mmCIF file of C-alpha atoms in Angstrom:
data_model
loop_
_atom_site.group_PDB
_atom_site.id
_atom_site.type_symbol
_atom_site.label_atom_id
_atom_site.label_comp_id
_atom_site.label_asym_id
_atom_site.label_seq_id
_atom_site.Cartn_x
_atom_site.Cartn_y
_atom_site.Cartn_z
ATOM 1 C CA MET T 134 22.599 -10.807 -44.475
ATOM 2 C CA ARG T 135 18.901 -10.136 -44.258
ATOM 3 C CA SER T 136 18.238 -13.115 -41.962
ATOM 4 C CA PHE T 137 21.046 -11.971 -39.638
ATOM 5 C CA ALA T 138 19.347 -8.575 -39.274
ATOM 6 C CA ARG T 139 16.020 -10.244 -38.510
ATOM 7 C CA ARG T 140 17.576 -12.604 -35.955
ATOM 8 C CA THR T 141 19.233 -9.727 -34.064
ATOM 9 C CA ALA T 142 16.536 -7.056 -34.440
ATOM 10 C CA LEU T 143 13.586 -9.057 -33.089
ATOM 11 C CA PRO T 144 15.242 -10.024 -29.774
ATOM 12 C CA ALA T 145 16.439 -6.429 -29.325
ATOM 13 C CA ILE T 146 12.924 -5.078 -29.896
ATOM 14 C CA ALA T 147 11.424 -7.644 -27.500
ATOM 15 C CA SER T 148 14.004 -6.777 -24.825
ATOM 16 C CA ALA T 149 13.288 -3.070 -25.202
ATOM 17 C CA ALA T 150 9.539 -3.672 -24.878
ATOM 18 C CA LEU T 151 10.022 -5.732 -21.699
ATOM 19 C CA LEU T 152 12.283 -3.068 -20.205
ATOM 20 C CA LEU T 153 9.768 -0.329 -21.002
ATOM 21 C CA THR T 154 6.960 -2.342 -19.373
ATOM 22 C CA ALA T 155 9.052 -2.920 -16.246
ATOM 23 C CA LEU T 156 9.996 0.750 -15.967
ATOM 24 C CA THR T 157 6.425 2.008 -16.290
ATOM 25 C CA GLY T 158 4.941 -0.286 -13.618
ATOM 26 C CA CYS T 159 2.297 -1.788 -15.893
ATOM 27 C CA GLY T 160 1.110 1.589 -17.123
ATOM 28 C CA SER T 161 0.462 3.119 -13.688
ATOM 29 C CA GLY T 162 3.253 5.659 -14.121
ATOM 30 C CA ILE T 163 4.648 4.598 -10.737
ATOM 31 C CA SER T 164 7.455 2.129 -10.320
ATOM 32 C CA LEU T 165 6.481 -1.048 -8.498
ATOM 33 C CA ASP T 166 9.587 -0.522 -6.394
ATOM 34 C CA GLU T 167 8.501 2.930 -5.192
ATOM 35 C CA PRO T 168 8.648 2.665 -1.428
ATOM 36 C CA ILE T 169 5.648 2.804 0.837
ATOM 37 C CA GLU T 170 8.136 3.114 3.680
ATOM 38 C CA GLY T 171 8.816 6.521 5.164
ATOM 39 C CA PRO T 172 5.702 8.697 4.961
ATOM 40 C CA VAL T 173 3.002 8.686 7.587
ATOM 41 C CA TRP T 174 -0.098 7.302 5.853
ATOM 42 C CA ARG T 175 -3.375 8.679 7.259
ATOM 43 C CA LEU T 176 -6.579 6.702 6.827
ATOM 44 C CA VAL T 177 -9.072 8.540 4.592
ATOM 45 C CA GLN T 178 -11.399 5.717 3.527
ATOM 46 C CA LEU T 179 -12.447 2.274 4.787
ATOM 47 C CA GLY T 180 -13.900 0.122 2.048
ATOM 48 C CA ASP T 181 -16.238 2.488 0.200
ATOM 49 C CA GLU T 182 -16.831 4.808 3.175
ATOM 50 C CA PRO T 183 -14.835 8.031 3.650
ATOM 51 C CA ILE T 184 -13.450 8.714 7.119
ATOM 52 C CA ALA T 185 -14.495 11.993 8.740
ATOM 53 C CA PRO T 186 -11.692 14.574 8.990
ATOM 54 C CA GLY T 187 -9.876 14.567 12.303
ATOM 55 C CA GLY T 188 -9.512 10.790 12.524
ATOM 56 C CA ASP T 189 -6.258 9.632 14.066
ATOM 57 C CA ALA T 190 -5.830 6.304 12.237
ATOM 58 C CA GLN T 191 -2.443 6.215 10.562
ATOM 59 C CA LEU T 192 0.432 3.905 9.657
ATOM 60 C CA GLN T 193 4.129 4.191 9.012
ATOM 61 C CA PHE T 194 6.222 1.442 7.431
ATOM 62 C CA ASP T 195 9.895 1.056 8.426
ATOM 63 C CA ARG T 196 11.959 -0.759 5.803
ATOM 64 C CA ASN T 197 14.975 -1.302 8.077
ATOM 65 C CA SER T 198 13.068 -3.128 10.800
ATOM 66 C CA GLY T 199 10.287 -4.621 8.651
ATOM 67 C CA ARG T 200 7.805 -3.160 11.131
ATOM 68 C CA VAL T 201 4.654 -1.115 10.695
ATOM 69 C CA SER T 202 3.339 1.095 13.491
ATOM 70 C CA GLY T 203 0.752 3.769 14.026
ATOM 71 C CA SER T 204 -2.714 4.243 15.419
ATOM 72 C CA GLY T 205 -6.042 2.576 14.763
ATOM 73 C CA GLY T 206 -7.798 5.771 15.835
ATOM 74 C CA CYS T 207 -7.927 5.042 19.565
ATOM 75 C CA ASN T 208 -5.089 2.597 20.179
ATOM 76 C CA ARG T 209 -1.452 2.333 19.139
ATOM 77 C CA VAL T 210 -0.787 -0.541 16.736
ATOM 78 C CA THR T 211 2.353 -2.346 15.649
ATOM 79 C CA GLY T 212 3.246 -5.378 13.618
ATOM 80 C CA SER T 213 5.487 -6.734 10.908
ATOM 81 C CA PHE T 214 5.149 -6.473 7.154
ATOM 82 C CA THR T 215 6.671 -7.970 4.039
ATOM 83 C CA ARG T 216 6.534 -6.330 0.632
ATOM 84 C CA ALA T 217 7.611 -7.657 -2.768
ATOM 85 C CA GLY T 218 6.496 -5.832 -5.902
ATOM 86 C CA VAL T 219 2.832 -5.019 -5.254
ATOM 87 C CA SER T 220 2.404 -7.861 -2.764
ATOM 88 C CA LEU T 221 1.998 -6.629 0.824
ATOM 89 C CA LYS T 222 1.391 -8.854 3.840
ATOM 90 C CA LEU T 223 0.987 -7.529 7.359
ATOM 91 C CA GLY T 224 1.681 -9.857 10.261
ATOM 92 C CA GLN T 225 -0.585 -10.124 13.281
ATOM 93 C CA MET T 226 -1.057 -6.586 14.604
ATOM 94 C CA ALA T 227 -0.677 -5.873 18.319
ATOM 95 C CA ALA T 228 -2.670 -2.997 19.819
ATOM 96 C CA THR T 229 -3.013 -1.273 23.139
ATOM 97 C CA ARG T 230 -6.383 -1.842 24.822
ATOM 98 C CA MET T 231 -7.693 1.639 25.604
ATOM 99 C CA ALA T 232 -11.418 2.110 25.257
ATOM 100 C CA CYS T 233 -12.675 4.449 22.541
ATOM 101 C CA ALA T 234 -14.926 7.148 23.981
ATOM 102 C CA ASP T 235 -16.575 7.553 20.564
ATOM 103 C CA PRO T 236 -18.334 4.346 19.405
ATOM 104 C CA VAL T 237 -17.953 5.343 15.734
ATOM 105 C CA ARG T 238 -14.175 5.648 16.144
ATOM 106 C CA GLY T 239 -14.131 2.310 17.928
ATOM 107 C CA ALA T 240 -16.024 0.643 15.080
ATOM 108 C CA ASN T 241 -13.734 2.289 12.498
ATOM 109 C CA GLU T 242 -10.685 1.073 14.395
ATOM 110 C CA ALA T 243 -11.970 -2.515 14.455
ATOM 111 C CA GLN T 244 -12.709 -2.354 10.719
ATOM 112 C CA PHE T 245 -9.294 -0.806 10.006
ATOM 113 C CA LEU T 246 -7.464 -3.549 11.920
ATOM 114 C CA SER T 247 -9.485 -6.150 10.031
ATOM 115 C CA ALA T 248 -8.589 -4.455 6.728
ATOM 116 C CA LEU T 249 -4.893 -4.570 7.664
ATOM 117 C CA GLN T 250 -5.096 -8.309 8.334
ATOM 118 C CA ASN T 251 -6.850 -8.861 4.984
ATOM 119 C CA THR T 252 -4.327 -6.856 2.959
ATOM 120 C CA ALA T 253 -2.714 -8.880 0.173
ATOM 121 C CA SER T 254 -1.401 -6.130 -2.108
ATOM 122 C CA TYR T 255 -1.358 -2.395 -2.620
ATOM 123 C CA ARG T 256 -1.638 0.257 -5.294
ATOM 124 C CA LEU T 257 0.166 3.603 -5.228
ATOM 125 C CA ALA T 258 -0.902 6.888 -6.744
ATOM 126 C CA PRO T 259 0.711 10.232 -5.947
ATOM 127 C CA GLY T 260 0.114 10.780 -2.215
ATOM 128 C CA ARG T 261 -2.268 7.782 -1.973
ATOM 129 C CA LEU T 262 -1.835 4.193 -0.817
ATOM 130 C CA ALA T 263 -4.686 1.758 -1.477
ATOM 131 C CA LEU T 264 -4.612 -1.476 0.515
ATOM 132 C CA LEU T 265 -6.196 -4.320 -1.460
ATOM 133 C CA ASP T 266 -7.544 -7.695 -0.351
ATOM 134 C CA GLY T 267 -6.893 -10.976 -2.166
ATOM 135 C CA SER T 268 -9.586 -10.253 -4.753
ATOM 136 C CA GLY T 269 -8.165 -6.784 -5.534
ATOM 137 C CA ARG T 270 -10.895 -4.872 -3.681
ATOM 138 C CA THR T 271 -9.789 -1.706 -1.857
ATOM 139 C CA VAL T 272 -10.173 -2.314 1.877
ATOM 140 C CA ALA T 273 -8.536 0.964 2.992
ATOM 141 C CA LEU T 274 -7.265 4.132 1.358
ATOM 142 C CA LEU T 275 -4.538 6.185 3.016
ATOM 143 C CA SER T 276 -3.052 9.571 2.209
ATOM 144 C CA SER T 277 0.454 10.859 2.840
ATOM 145 C CA GLY T 278 -0.599 14.501 2.431
ATOM 146 C CA THR T 279 -1.953 16.871 5.032
ATOM 147 C CA THR T 280 -5.186 17.383 3.100
ATOM 148 C CA ARG T 281 -7.894 14.802 2.837
#
């Protein structure tokens, strides 16, 4: 009788532990299936450098079409994306070719587009989307809120 209880209790405990881990998203408190699609994500940081308020760089992911669109700060951008768990891959981004009057905005836009192409995964926190490269380094930080 005792061995029957051990044989059934251990698998049940292991299953419960696996389910709990899956539901908590590896301790982040956010489900890995929480969508990035829907909100407009505004760029607030490139690499380690904050973006000055008033920047126009933003993205919006559309789950139905598998497309991402927005602005690099001066030009409209669009492309495709695929997401599975925390993996995020953006296809080649197309952009309009308007000149940036402000050279700083132009440089930020070029760096932002490069960051998008180097994105391999993401991390979510309430109101924040961090785009990560293949080594897990944050290449861009975006906010879905109106405050920076």
